C-alpha atoms as one frame of an Amber mdcrd trajectory, in Angstrom:
protein
  -0.066  -0.255   0.094   2.760   2.459   0.612   3.941   2.393  -3.141   0.127
   2.750  -4.452  -1.375   6.129  -5.292  -4.049   7.294  -2.654  -7.377   7.049
  -3.919  -9.267  10.386  -4.301 -12.126  11.525  -2.026 -14.142  11.177  -5.405
 -13.081   7.583  -5.804 -13.731   6.577  -2.125 -17.306   8.119  -2.176 -18.122
   6.614  -5.454 -18.425   3.048  -3.493 -21.344   4.636  -1.832 -23.557   5.708
  -4.539 -27.279   4.609  -5.059 -27.594   3.349  -8.764 -30.517   4.759 -10.909
 -32.735   1.733 -10.194 -32.931   2.474  -6.546 -30.324  -0.449  -5.518 -27.717
   0.692  -3.219 -24.448  -0.237  -4.570 -21.636  -0.555  -1.821 -19.039  -2.040
  -4.194 -18.708  -5.963  -4.970 -18.977  -8.441  -2.411 -15.146  -8.924  -2.322
 -14.686  -5.460  -1.282 -17.680  -5.571   1.180 -15.970  -8.849   2.829 -12.472
  -7.338   2.656 -13.409  -4.396   4.700 -11.916  -0.685   5.417  -8.167  -2.346
   5.799  -8.372  -3.595   2.116  -9.430  -0.448   1.022  -7.424   1.969   2.573
  -4.940  -0.147   4.408  -4.239  -0.490   8.168  -3.720   2.916  10.067  -0.349
   4.225  11.660  -0.626   3.511  15.374   2.687   4.940  16.363   1.110   8.392
  15.819  -2.853   8.385  14.899  -2.908  12.491  14.866   0.185  12.640  12.807
  -1.672  10.070  10.092  -4.666  12.075  10.437  -2.685  15.376   9.667  -0.945
  13.616   6.661  -4.536  12.251   5.262  -5.943  15.966   5.491  -3.072  18.146
   5.034  -0.042  16.538   2.999  -1.402  13.755   0.744  -2.013  15.334  -2.813
  -5.669  14.896  -2.790  -5.882  16.653   0.580  -5.382  20.313  -0.594  -6.653
  19.980  -4.352  -9.933  18.110  -3.500 -12.711  20.348  -3.075 -15.944  18.810
  -1.527 -19.392  20.017  -1.530 -22.168  18.984   0.766 -25.411  19.488  -0.940
 -27.639  19.047   2.383 -25.867  22.053   4.215 -24.266  23.795   0.832 -20.598
  23.719   2.366 -17.640  23.710   0.036 -14.492  22.762   1.903 -11.382  20.700
   1.694  -9.889  18.006   3.989  -7.096  20.388   4.707  -9.658  23.047   5.772
 -11.500  20.496   7.926  -8.640  19.456   9.873  -7.333  23.000  10.531 -10.727
  23.691  11.510 -10.698  21.598  14.465  -6.828  20.863  14.991  -5.989  24.421
  14.699  -1.964  24.911  14.793  -1.160  21.355  15.130   1.531  19.719  12.811
   4.149  17.151  13.535   6.680  19.874  14.409   4.104  22.294  16.307   1.932
  20.159  18.408  -0.379  22.983  19.414  -4.159  22.752  19.303  -4.504  26.411
  19.642  -6.630  27.791  17.082  -5.399  29.715  13.935  -5.971  33.510  14.452
  -8.593  34.527  12.131  -9.503  30.978  10.592 -13.111  30.274  10.224 -14.509
  27.129   8.894 -16.442  27.225   5.684 -20.108  28.116   6.466 -23.447  26.583
   5.682 -25.515  27.969   2.967 -28.636  26.146   3.076 -30.990  24.216   5.602
 -29.072  25.730   8.562 -30.379  28.021  11.354 -28.002  30.589  12.407 -27.821
  29.006  15.866 -26.718  25.701  14.470 -23.914  27.375  12.125 -20.407  25.764
  12.184 -18.092  27.339  14.883 -14.616  26.384  16.036 -14.415  24.273  18.751
 -10.839  23.037  19.131  -9.488  19.739  20.932  -9.101  21.289  24.338 -12.946
  22.572  24.286 -14.035  19.153  23.064 -12.273  17.125  25.556 -14.367  18.792
  28.200 -17.448  17.869  26.477 -19.593  15.682  29.181 -19.944  12.769  26.433
 -15.932  12.771  25.717 -15.277  12.950  29.685 -17.771  10.306  30.490 -16.179
   7.943  27.405 -12.653   8.574  28.754 -11.778   9.720  25.253  -8.174  10.541
  24.204  -7.309  13.527  22.100  -6.792  11.406  19.157 -10.334   9.732  19.448
 -11.695  13.068  20.006 -10.031  14.440  16.724 -11.272  11.456  14.741 -14.829
  11.811  15.833 -15.031  15.331  15.150 -13.417  14.622  11.657 -15.618  11.797
  11.028 -18.682  13.852  12.036 -17.866  17.142   9.651 -19.404  17.513   6.222
 -16.760  15.611   4.128
């Protein structure tokens, strides 16, 4: 897997598109049985935050792949979403401090002002009652926030 080119977000998303005959197509049976590890490989457990950083900010598709969500009208990138939650974090600067003046791309449809996205970094999210009850680590909170975002 190290030698093969990373799939684009569009290629990964194509696996979950419905066909015109109203039958959902989730790929082949072999893809289903192979699971996520066959599709994208095993995670790097040494430093999961650094791997999430690479996935969202370093790999070629992270900066050039623009994603649009029809449900909220958000145009964003993996890099933009990472910066929105991880702030200034890089492998050399392991700070969760927000980036001065940085704003997440806002919703343009289907969202009331009180539900608009805002910056809540890892330190704030770690204090959420649900994160405290579950005993989540910073990498787990970051992964949950990135997974629940618009991408």
